mmCIF file of C-alpha atoms in Angstrom:
data_model
loop_
_atom_site.group_PDB
_atom_site.id
_atom_site.type_symbol
_atom_site.label_atom_id
_atom_site.label_comp_id
_atom_site.label_asym_id
_atom_site.label_seq_id
_atom_site.Cartn_x
_atom_site.Cartn_y
_atom_site.Cartn_z
ATOM 1 C CA MET A 1 36.746 14.222 98.949
ATOM 2 C CA ARG A 2 34.654 17.658 98.156
ATOM 3 C CA LYS A 3 31.359 15.750 99.287
ATOM 4 C CA PHE A 4 33.091 15.573 102.537
ATOM 5 C CA VAL A 5 33.199 18.899 102.930
ATOM 6 C CA LEU A 6 28.973 19.810 101.139
ATOM 7 C CA LEU A 7 27.903 17.837 103.605
ATOM 8 C CA PRO A 8 28.811 19.612 107.054
ATOM 9 C CA VAL A 9 27.520 22.666 105.558
ATOM 10 C CA SER A 10 24.413 22.056 104.316
ATOM 11 C CA LEU A 11 23.885 20.600 107.595
ATOM 12 C CA GLY A 12 25.008 24.408 109.003
ATOM 13 C CA ILE A 13 22.442 26.464 106.589
ATOM 14 C CA LEU A 14 19.759 23.713 107.618
ATOM 15 C CA VAL A 15 20.398 24.318 111.640
ATOM 16 C CA VAL A 16 20.717 28.072 110.919
ATOM 17 C CA ALA A 17 16.989 28.562 108.904
ATOM 18 C CA TYR A 18 15.228 26.818 111.784
ATOM 19 C CA PHE A 19 16.870 29.313 114.174
ATOM 20 C CA VAL A 20 15.951 31.549 111.983
ATOM 21 C CA THR A 21 12.060 30.486 111.590
ATOM 22 C CA PHE A 22 11.859 29.299 115.165
ATOM 23 C CA GLY A 23 13.481 31.022 117.754
ATOM 24 C CA LEU A 24 15.919 29.996 120.186
ATOM 25 C CA PRO A 25 15.170 27.268 122.546
ATOM 26 C CA ASP A 26 14.778 28.369 126.205
ATOM 27 C CA GLN A 27 17.892 26.526 127.497
ATOM 28 C CA VAL A 28 19.764 27.067 124.573
ATOM 29 C CA SER A 29 19.054 31.549 125.264
ATOM 30 C CA ARG A 30 19.681 30.340 128.859
ATOM 31 C CA LEU A 31 22.860 28.866 127.804
ATOM 32 C CA ILE A 32 24.438 31.124 125.811
ATOM 33 C CA GLY A 33 23.193 33.824 128.020
ATOM 34 C CA ILE A 34 20.831 35.149 125.330
ATOM 35 C CA ALA A 35 17.688 37.346 126.493
ATOM 36 C CA THR A 36 16.516 38.548 123.168
ATOM 37 C CA GLU A 37 13.874 41.906 123.062
ATOM 38 C CA GLU A 38 11.032 39.884 122.192
ATOM 39 C CA THR A 39 11.207 37.697 125.116
ATOM 40 C CA ALA A 40 11.394 40.353 127.254
ATOM 41 C CA SER A 41 8.515 42.208 125.731
ATOM 42 C CA ALA A 42 6.271 38.798 126.098
ATOM 43 C CA ASP A 43 7.680 38.382 129.861
ATOM 44 C CA GLY A 44 6.489 41.989 130.467
ATOM 45 C CA ALA A 45 2.709 41.671 129.360
ATOM 46 C CA ALA A 46 2.829 38.277 131.406
ATOM 47 C CA GLN A 47 3.436 39.854 133.482
ATOM 48 C CA GLY A 48 1.532 43.128 133.288
ATOM 49 C CA ARG A 49 -1.334 40.945 132.388
ATOM 50 C CA GLU A 50 -1.459 39.741 136.031
ATOM 51 C CA GLY A 51 -1.263 42.624 137.400
ATOM 52 C CA ALA A 52 -4.310 44.219 135.312
ATOM 53 C CA SER A 53 -6.215 41.198 136.222
ATOM 54 C CA GLN A 54 -5.120 40.987 140.345
ATOM 55 C CA GLY A 55 -7.162 44.813 140.340
ATOM 56 C CA ARG A 56 -9.666 43.827 138.466
ATOM 57 C CA ILE A 57 -10.195 41.611 141.423
ATOM 58 C CA ALA A 58 -10.707 44.608 143.982
ATOM 59 C CA ARG A 59 -11.587 46.861 141.409
ATOM 60 C CA ALA A 60 -15.622 47.723 142.339
ATOM 61 C CA THR A 61 -18.179 46.839 138.939
ATOM 62 C CA SER A 62 -19.819 49.752 138.022
ATOM 63 C CA VAL A 63 -23.809 49.288 137.257
ATOM 64 C CA VAL A 64 -26.757 50.656 137.349
ATOM 65 C CA MET A 65 -29.555 50.026 140.277
ATOM 66 C CA GLU A 66 -33.783 51.069 141.005
ATOM 67 C CA PRO A 67 -35.055 48.607 144.814
ATOM 68 C CA LEU A 68 -37.945 46.140 143.922
ATOM 69 C CA GLN A 69 -41.030 47.762 144.039
ATOM 70 C CA SER A 70 -44.142 46.479 143.326
ATOM 71 C CA SER A 71 -46.915 47.204 141.253
ATOM 72 C CA SER A 72 -50.595 45.862 139.989
ATOM 73 C CA TYR A 73 -50.027 44.030 136.480
ATOM 74 C CA ALA A 74 -53.435 44.581 134.216
ATOM 75 C CA LEU A 75 -54.687 41.167 132.821
ATOM 76 C CA THR A 76 -55.557 42.100 129.497
ATOM 77 C CA LEU A 77 -56.931 39.417 127.061
ATOM 78 C CA ARG A 78 -58.282 41.071 122.902
ATOM 79 C CA THR A 79 -60.438 39.005 120.555
ATOM 80 C CA VAL A 80 -63.189 39.567 118.012
ATOM 81 C CA GLY A 81 -66.182 38.641 118.218
ATOM 82 C CA ASN A 82 -69.715 38.936 115.597
ATOM 83 C CA ALA A 83 -72.178 40.888 116.807
ATOM 84 C CA THR A 84 -76.112 40.101 116.994
ATOM 85 C CA SER A 85 -79.284 41.348 117.501
ATOM 86 C CA ALA A 86 -80.374 40.008 120.676
ATOM 87 C CA GLN A 87 -84.342 39.396 119.668
ATOM 88 C CA ARG A 88 -84.396 38.722 115.104
ATOM 89 C CA ALA A 89 -86.443 36.675 113.827
ATOM 90 C CA ASN A 90 -87.091 35.486 110.358
ATOM 91 C CA VAL A 91 -90.367 34.806 109.024
ATOM 92 C CA THR A 92 -91.230 32.108 107.517
ATOM 93 C CA MET A 93 -94.861 31.279 105.425
ATOM 94 C CA SER A 94 -97.244 28.932 107.280
ATOM 95 C CA GLU A 95 -99.059 28.588 104.207
ATOM 96 C CA THR A 96 -98.869 28.650 100.732
ATOM 97 C CA GLY A 97 -100.639 30.734 98.186
ATOM 98 C CA GLU A 98 -100.809 34.305 96.331
ATOM 99 C CA VAL A 99 -98.600 37.359 97.407
ATOM 100 C CA VAL A 100 -101.726 40.001 97.235
ATOM 101 C CA GLU A 101 -100.573 42.711 99.755
ATOM 102 C CA THR A 102 -97.080 43.470 100.555
ATOM 103 C CA PHE A 103 -95.871 45.437 103.150
ATOM 104 C CA LEU A 104 -91.650 44.788 103.379
ATOM 105 C CA GLU A 105 -90.428 47.663 102.838
ATOM 106 C CA ALA A 106 -86.462 48.013 103.649
ATOM 107 C CA ASN A 107 -85.435 48.794 106.857
ATOM 108 C CA ALA A 108 -89.304 49.527 108.051
ATOM 109 C CA GLU A 109 -89.875 49.769 111.516
ATOM 110 C CA VAL A 110 -92.448 47.847 113.038
ATOM 111 C CA GLU A 111 -94.657 46.958 116.167
ATOM 112 C CA LYS A 112 -95.476 43.644 116.634
ATOM 113 C CA GLY A 113 -98.238 42.718 115.364
ATOM 114 C CA ASP A 114 -98.284 44.977 112.267
ATOM 115 C CA ILE A 115 -99.526 43.762 109.304
ATOM 116 C CA LEU A 116 -95.748 42.078 106.403
ATOM 117 C CA LEU A 117 -98.262 40.335 103.625
ATOM 118 C CA ARG A 118 -101.383 38.639 102.885
ATOM 119 C CA LEU A 119 -101.966 35.645 100.878
ATOM 120 C CA ASP A 120 -105.286 35.024 98.535
ATOM 121 C CA ASP A 121 -107.855 34.397 100.637
ATOM 122 C CA ARG A 122 -111.187 34.463 98.936
ATOM 123 C CA THR A 123 -111.364 30.471 99.462
ATOM 124 C CA GLN A 124 -110.889 30.648 103.267
ATOM 125 C CA HIS A 125 -113.515 32.859 103.233
ATOM 126 C CA LEU A 126 -115.665 30.195 101.589
ATOM 127 C CA SER A 127 -114.413 28.137 103.730
ATOM 128 C CA LEU A 128 -115.468 30.238 106.736
ATOM 129 C CA ASP A 129 -119.056 30.825 105.673
ATOM 130 C CA ILE A 130 -119.616 27.542 104.861
ATOM 131 C CA ALA A 131 -118.915 26.114 108.929
ATOM 132 C CA GLN A 132 -120.712 29.871 110.288
ATOM 133 C CA ALA A 133 -123.058 28.131 108.115
ATOM 134 C CA GLU A 134 -122.788 24.624 109.403
ATOM 135 C CA LEU A 135 -122.754 26.053 113.371
ATOM 136 C CA ASP A 136 -126.092 28.153 113.139
ATOM 137 C CA GLN A 137 -127.948 25.137 111.416
ATOM 138 C CA ALA A 138 -126.530 22.805 114.461
ATOM 139 C CA ARG A 139 -127.498 25.458 116.841
ATOM 140 C CA ASP A 140 -130.914 25.735 115.510
ATOM 141 C CA THR A 141 -131.238 22.061 115.843
ATOM 142 C CA VAL A 142 -129.882 22.229 119.668
ATOM 143 C CA GLU A 143 -132.996 25.199 120.419
ATOM 144 C CA ARG A 144 -135.291 22.778 119.319
ATOM 145 C CA TYR A 145 -134.757 19.850 120.818
ATOM 146 C CA GLN A 146 -133.942 21.597 124.221
ATOM 147 C CA ALA A 147 -137.736 23.509 123.911
ATOM 148 C CA LEU A 148 -139.112 20.073 122.427
ATOM 149 C CA GLN A 149 -138.229 18.367 125.446
ATOM 150 C CA ALA A 150 -139.889 21.214 127.863
ATOM 151 C CA GLY A 151 -143.221 20.673 126.212
ATOM 152 C CA GLY A 152 -142.957 17.453 127.112
ATOM 153 C CA ASN A 153 -143.305 16.288 124.054
ATOM 154 C CA LEU A 154 -141.504 12.607 123.957
ATOM 155 C CA THR A 155 -140.514 11.983 120.790
ATOM 156 C CA ILE A 156 -136.738 13.626 121.617
ATOM 157 C CA THR A 157 -135.264 11.080 123.566
ATOM 158 C CA GLY A 158 -131.679 12.513 124.915
ATOM 159 C CA VAL A 159 -129.551 10.603 122.924
ATOM 160 C CA THR A 160 -131.188 12.425 120.380
ATOM 161 C CA LEU A 161 -130.353 15.741 122.001
ATOM 162 C CA SER A 162 -127.074 14.380 122.515
ATOM 163 C CA GLU A 163 -126.614 14.488 119.297
ATOM 164 C CA ALA A 164 -127.543 17.544 118.449
ATOM 165 C CA GLU A 165 -125.055 18.708 121.004
ATOM 166 C CA VAL A 166 -122.534 17.053 120.031
ATOM 167 C CA ALA A 167 -122.894 18.569 116.640
ATOM 168 C CA LEU A 168 -122.770 21.327 117.697
ATOM 169 C CA ARG A 169 -119.695 21.736 119.175
ATOM 170 C CA LEU A 170 -118.316 20.548 116.327
ATOM 171 C CA ALA A 171 -119.808 22.954 114.336
ATOM 172 C CA GLU A 172 -118.199 25.766 116.488
ATOM 173 C CA ALA A 173 -114.500 24.038 116.339
ATOM 174 C CA ASN A 174 -115.282 24.193 111.878
ATOM 175 C CA VAL A 175 -115.832 27.305 112.548
ATOM 176 C CA GLY A 176 -112.410 28.574 114.278
ATOM 177 C CA MET A 177 -110.456 25.852 111.903
ATOM 178 C CA ALA A 178 -111.546 28.736 109.344
ATOM 179 C CA GLU A 179 -111.376 31.971 110.550
ATOM 180 C CA LEU A 180 -107.776 30.478 112.141
ATOM 181 C CA ALA A 181 -106.883 29.039 107.811
ATOM 182 C CA LEU A 182 -108.559 32.489 107.171
ATOM 183 C CA GLU A 183 -105.664 34.197 109.920
ATOM 184 C CA GLU A 184 -102.861 32.203 108.338
ATOM 185 C CA ARG A 185 -103.893 34.033 104.772
ATOM 186 C CA THR A 186 -102.114 37.601 106.590
ATOM 187 C CA VAL A 187 -98.499 37.292 108.071
ATOM 188 C CA LEU A 188 -97.497 39.762 110.775
ATOM 189 C CA ALA A 189 -94.509 40.767 112.645
ATOM 190 C CA PRO A 190 -93.661 38.367 115.418
ATOM 191 C CA ILE A 191 -91.284 40.629 116.378
ATOM 192 C CA SER A 192 -91.136 44.648 117.021
ATOM 193 C CA GLY A 193 -87.607 45.799 114.547
ATOM 194 C CA ARG A 194 -86.396 46.504 111.970
ATOM 195 C CA LEU A 195 -87.310 44.479 108.936
ATOM 196 C CA GLY A 196 -84.159 43.104 106.528
ATOM 197 C CA LEU A 197 -84.293 43.101 102.004
ATOM 198 C CA SER A 198 -86.747 41.255 101.540
ATOM 199 C CA ASP A 199 -87.415 39.781 97.626
ATOM 200 C CA VAL A 200 -91.353 38.630 97.168
ATOM 201 C CA GLN A 201 -93.502 41.121 95.562
ATOM 202 C CA VAL A 202 -97.252 40.986 94.514
ATOM 203 C CA GLY A 203 -98.175 38.161 92.198
ATOM 204 C CA ASP A 204 -94.960 35.872 93.795
ATOM 205 C CA LEU A 205 -96.167 32.685 94.742
ATOM 206 C CA VAL A 206 -95.007 31.432 97.835
ATOM 207 C CA SER A 207 -94.292 27.913 99.855
ATOM 208 C CA SER A 208 -94.457 26.287 103.408
ATOM 209 C CA GLY A 209 -91.466 27.290 105.038
ATOM 210 C CA GLU A 210 -90.227 30.027 102.725
ATOM 211 C CA VAL A 211 -88.645 33.009 104.824
ATOM 212 C CA ILE A 212 -89.365 36.367 102.929
ATOM 213 C CA VAL A 213 -88.018 38.819 105.345
ATOM 214 C CA THR A 214 -85.894 38.397 108.960
ATOM 215 C CA ILE A 215 -86.382 41.149 112.147
ATOM 216 C CA ASP A 216 -83.544 43.112 114.222
ATOM 217 C CA ASP A 217 -84.291 44.442 117.337
ATOM 218 C CA SER A 218 -80.739 46.664 117.357
ATOM 219 C CA THR A 219 -82.277 48.439 120.052
ATOM 220 C CA SER A 220 -79.545 45.546 122.771
ATOM 221 C CA LEU A 221 -77.225 44.160 121.020
ATOM 222 C CA VAL A 222 -75.091 40.517 121.740
ATOM 223 C CA VAL A 223 -71.965 39.646 121.210
ATOM 224 C CA GLU A 224 -69.863 35.837 120.803
ATOM 225 C CA PHE A 225 -66.270 35.730 121.492
ATOM 226 C CA GLU A 226 -63.202 33.278 121.530
ATOM 227 C CA VAL A 227 -61.274 33.190 125.112
ATOM 228 C CA PRO A 228 -58.213 31.181 125.213
ATOM 229 C CA GLU A 229 -58.442 27.991 127.816
ATOM 230 C CA ARG A 230 -55.062 30.535 129.443
ATOM 231 C CA SER A 231 -57.492 32.569 130.187
ATOM 232 C CA ILE A 232 -60.597 31.159 131.346
ATOM 233 C CA GLY A 233 -59.897 32.619 134.704
ATOM 234 C CA LEU A 234 -61.479 35.610 133.480
ATOM 235 C CA LEU A 235 -65.127 35.054 133.074
ATOM 236 C CA SER A 236 -67.975 35.863 134.995
ATOM 237 C CA VAL A 237 -71.301 36.507 134.727
ATOM 238 C CA GLY A 238 -71.857 40.445 134.816
ATOM 239 C CA LYS A 239 -67.472 41.377 134.058
ATOM 240 C CA THR A 240 -67.382 43.966 132.392
ATOM 241 C CA VAL A 241 -66.222 44.310 128.554
ATOM 242 C CA LEU A 242 -64.502 46.744 125.970
ATOM 243 C CA VAL A 243 -66.090 47.156 122.174
ATOM 244 C CA GLY A 244 -64.699 48.770 119.649
ATOM 245 C CA THR A 245 -65.657 48.242 115.859
ATOM 246 C CA PRO A 246 -63.414 50.201 113.120
ATOM 247 C CA THR A 247 -66.689 52.198 111.930
ATOM 248 C CA TYR A 248 -66.544 54.077 115.130
ATOM 249 C CA ALA A 249 -62.732 54.853 115.422
ATOM 250 C CA GLY A 250 -61.780 55.294 118.998
ATOM 251 C CA ARG A 251 -65.299 54.698 120.467
ATOM 252 C CA VAL A 252 -65.671 52.308 123.190
ATOM 253 C CA PHE A 253 -68.501 50.501 124.053
ATOM 254 C CA GLU A 254 -68.961 48.710 127.053
ATOM 255 C CA GLY A 255 -71.559 45.448 127.612
ATOM 256 C CA GLN A 256 -71.188 42.474 130.045
ATOM 257 C CA ILE A 257 -70.783 38.870 129.713
ATOM 258 C CA THR A 258 -74.450 37.117 129.380
ATOM 259 C CA ALA A 259 -73.284 33.463 129.607
ATOM 260 C CA PHE A 260 -70.317 31.367 128.356
ATOM 261 C CA ASP A 261 -70.242 27.207 127.667
ATOM 262 C CA SER A 262 -69.227 24.354 129.496
ATOM 263 C CA ARG A 263 -66.689 23.157 128.145
ATOM 264 C CA LEU A 264 -63.612 24.020 126.057
ATOM 265 C CA ASP A 265 -63.784 23.275 122.057
ATOM 266 C CA SER A 266 -61.605 20.290 122.159
ATOM 267 C CA VAL A 267 -59.790 21.156 118.852
ATOM 268 C CA THR A 268 -59.840 25.397 119.142
ATOM 269 C CA ARG A 269 -58.883 25.160 123.044
ATOM 270 C CA SER A 270 -61.526 27.886 123.938
ATOM 271 C CA VAL A 271 -65.075 28.651 125.607
ATOM 272 C CA THR A 272 -67.764 30.187 123.957
ATOM 273 C CA VAL A 273 -68.647 33.828 125.583
ATOM 274 C CA LYS A 274 -72.166 36.222 124.758
ATOM 275 C CA ALA A 275 -71.904 39.761 126.023
ATOM 276 C CA SER A 276 -74.675 42.124 125.893
ATOM 277 C CA ILE A 277 -74.813 45.578 124.746
ATOM 278 C CA ASP A 278 -77.226 48.362 124.805
ATOM 279 C CA ASN A 279 -77.577 50.011 121.970
ATOM 280 C CA SER A 280 -81.332 52.204 122.856
ATOM 281 C CA ASP A 281 -79.401 54.721 120.063
ATOM 282 C CA LYS A 282 -78.995 52.460 117.314
ATOM 283 C CA LEU A 283 -75.075 53.334 115.890
ATOM 284 C CA LEU A 284 -74.721 49.614 116.547
ATOM 285 C CA TRP A 285 -75.709 47.517 113.340
ATOM 286 C CA SER A 286 -76.598 43.421 113.363
ATOM 287 C CA GLY A 287 -73.285 40.836 111.464
ATOM 288 C CA MET A 288 -70.622 44.233 113.345
ATOM 289 C CA THR A 289 -66.997 42.417 113.990
ATOM 290 C CA PHE A 290 -65.806 44.246 117.150
ATOM 291 C CA LEU A 291 -62.530 43.737 118.830
ATOM 292 C CA VAL A 292 -63.697 43.081 122.394
ATOM 293 C CA ARG A 293 -61.220 43.915 125.240
ATOM 294 C CA MET A 294 -61.441 42.426 128.489
ATOM 295 C CA ILE A 295 -58.544 43.956 131.525
ATOM 296 C CA GLU A 296 -58.498 42.896 135.557
ATOM 297 C CA GLU A 297 -55.596 43.694 137.664
ATOM 298 C CA THR A 298 -53.842 41.537 139.700
ATOM 299 C CA ALA A 299 -52.683 42.338 143.150
ATOM 300 C CA PRO A 300 -49.263 43.645 143.514
ATOM 301 C CA LEU A 301 -46.446 42.135 142.553
ATOM 302 C CA PRO A 302 -42.373 42.956 142.606
ATOM 303 C CA SER A 303 -41.964 45.424 138.993
ATOM 304 C CA LEU A 304 -38.591 45.601 137.663
ATOM 305 C CA PRO A 305 -37.090 46.421 134.268
ATOM 306 C CA ALA A 306 -36.686 43.301 132.486
ATOM 307 C CA THR A 307 -33.315 44.285 131.451
ATOM 308 C CA ALA A 308 -32.755 43.131 134.549
ATOM 309 C CA VAL A 309 -33.142 39.393 134.656
ATOM 310 C CA THR A 310 -30.425 37.417 133.154
ATOM 311 C CA TRP A 311 -30.368 33.522 132.422
ATOM 312 C CA ASP A 312 -28.398 30.753 133.025
ATOM 313 C CA ARG A 313 -27.939 26.729 133.457
ATOM 314 C CA SER A 314 -30.218 27.687 136.066
ATOM 315 C CA GLY A 315 -32.748 30.101 134.224
ATOM 316 C CA ALA A 316 -33.902 33.148 135.553
ATOM 317 C CA GLY A 317 -32.515 35.255 137.979
ATOM 318 C CA ILE A 318 -32.090 38.797 138.979
ATOM 319 C CA TRP A 319 -29.285 40.821 141.420
ATOM 320 C CA ALA A 320 -29.710 41.892 144.675
ATOM 321 C CA VAL A 321 -26.904 44.478 146.401
ATOM 322 C CA GLU A 322 -26.553 42.910 150.204
ATOM 323 C CA ASP A 323 -24.124 44.768 152.033
ATOM 324 C CA GLY A 324 -21.668 45.891 148.381
ATOM 325 C CA ARG A 325 -22.007 43.210 146.566
ATOM 326 C CA ALA A 326 -23.982 41.225 143.932
ATOM 327 C CA ILE A 327 -25.630 38.266 144.937
ATOM 328 C CA ARG A 328 -27.908 36.197 142.441
ATOM 329 C CA HIS A 329 -31.585 34.879 142.878
ATOM 330 C CA PRO A 330 -33.445 32.683 141.149
ATOM 331 C CA VAL A 331 -37.396 34.632 139.712
ATOM 332 C CA THR A 332 -39.875 33.261 137.802
ATOM 333 C CA ILE A 333 -41.089 35.743 135.799
ATOM 334 C CA LEU A 334 -45.149 36.114 135.918
ATOM 335 C CA TYR A 335 -45.834 38.460 133.298
ATOM 336 C CA ARG A 336 -43.838 41.400 131.095
ATOM 337 C CA GLU A 337 -45.784 43.765 129.117
ATOM 338 C CA GLY A 338 -42.891 46.174 126.947
ATOM 339 C CA ASP A 339 -39.714 47.111 128.963
ATOM 340 C CA ARG A 340 -40.883 46.413 132.021
ATOM 341 C CA VAL A 341 -41.829 42.352 134.101
ATOM 342 C CA TRP A 342 -43.797 40.690 136.920
ATOM 343 C CA LEU A 343 -41.987 38.727 139.424
ATOM 344 C CA GLN A 344 -42.316 36.431 141.176
ATOM 345 C CA THR A 345 -39.627 36.384 144.057
ATOM 346 C CA GLU A 346 -39.238 36.043 147.921
ATOM 347 C CA ILE A 347 -36.813 39.249 148.130
ATOM 348 C CA PRO A 348 -37.892 42.091 149.899
ATOM 349 C CA GLU A 349 -39.781 44.786 148.300
ATOM 350 C CA GLY A 350 -37.145 48.218 148.560
ATOM 351 C CA THR A 351 -33.770 46.007 148.151
ATOM 352 C CA GLN A 352 -31.216 47.097 145.355
ATOM 353 C CA ILE A 353 -31.762 44.765 142.087
ATOM 354 C CA VAL A 354 -28.962 46.141 139.438
ATOM 355 C CA THR A 355 -30.815 46.523 135.892
ATOM 356 C CA GLU A 356 -28.829 47.873 133.965
ATOM 357 C CA GLY A 357 -24.508 45.353 133.675
ATOM 358 C CA ALA A 358 -26.279 42.991 135.293
ATOM 359 C CA SER A 359 -23.949 41.035 132.243
ATOM 360 C CA LYS A 360 -21.030 41.592 133.578
ATOM 361 C CA LEU A 361 -21.230 40.361 136.982
ATOM 362 C CA ARG A 362 -20.081 37.193 139.538
ATOM 363 C CA GLU A 363 -21.432 36.267 142.941
ATOM 364 C CA ALA A 364 -20.368 38.246 145.391
ATOM 365 C CA SER A 365 -19.067 40.490 143.472
ATOM 366 C CA PRO A 366 -18.851 44.468 144.646
ATOM 367 C CA VAL A 367 -20.748 46.721 142.503
ATOM 368 C CA THR A 368 -20.857 50.454 143.351
ATOM 369 C CA ASP A 369 -24.050 52.234 141.492
ATOM 370 C CA ALA A 370 -23.190 53.777 138.881
ATOM 371 C CA ASP A 371 -25.618 56.723 139.503
ATOM 372 C CA ALA A 372 -24.528 57.582 142.516
ATOM 373 C CA PRO A 373 -22.490 61.502 143.194
ATOM 374 C CA GLU A 374 -17.954 60.864 143.086
ATOM 375 C CA GLY A 375 -17.161 59.977 146.356
ATOM 376 C CA PRO A 376 -15.407 57.212 148.889
ATOM 377 C CA SER A 377 -18.123 54.191 149.082
ATOM 378 C CA THR A 378 -19.779 52.770 151.438
#
């Protein structure tokens, strides 16, 4: 009997605990006419949200606008180049011998034809003396044969005279070769310019093919640099380039493109370019590293602050204001610099474009200019 009493009591406790935890079902509440304060509050909040939503639909979105304007964009290529002298030479020995005299003072200015170095030339002098003596002998022989033949001497035949004349020409050639060998014992400057460092001293034995000094004519420099594939449209012979160097910070030197390669490098995808820079004052040195700039302005293009561009699945777009409503138009960004972009679009110049607040807009949303003076909207 006691068990039968406890069972209904336990069930009652469970039902009460369920209602306390999860609340009364709506059906039960309507049947018993109970409307809790919580239910009334929830209904009021829902109605408030619905009313607020309707208010937002009707209310215009405040945005910042500006007219679409066109301006040129300065295409600027920045790269690094190395300078060399327009005229330069490595003075190389053509003979082997002992140095007996040098004029290789570093950084000295020389003119073309100046003596740089002398080798021991005693052997060459002797060879020249021998060749000259043989020449004199051959010349005397020819003159004697000619005189005898002219006097009617029949012992001097035409063959004999011809052989003497050949010997004369050979002797003249030997003299020329001896003179050339003697001249080559003296090294002359092949160009005018400034001498580099040299380790050659009097008494040194130099060999044929050895570089003894460099000469640079730095009155004109050639800057060589690389231009990437995307910028090859900027290249043309005679185009101005601007160069600078850390040595003269803040100073800009002008040059002109003189040549560029006919093909792209297969690895770097760039083309080699050479530009000439006047260096009459000789401030710049061969071997310097330069920062190179090339600038070219485009035709006027539609331009806006970068904040005007929004993105969706279709790509970039801007919001144009037409009859007080925002209409999205797709655009292509051509260039970007700082906080401004240059675009490709069919929107007419002067059209009002949303530049701030575009992220809040939907197609055909009514908008109002946040910068407009307060008053009735038109």
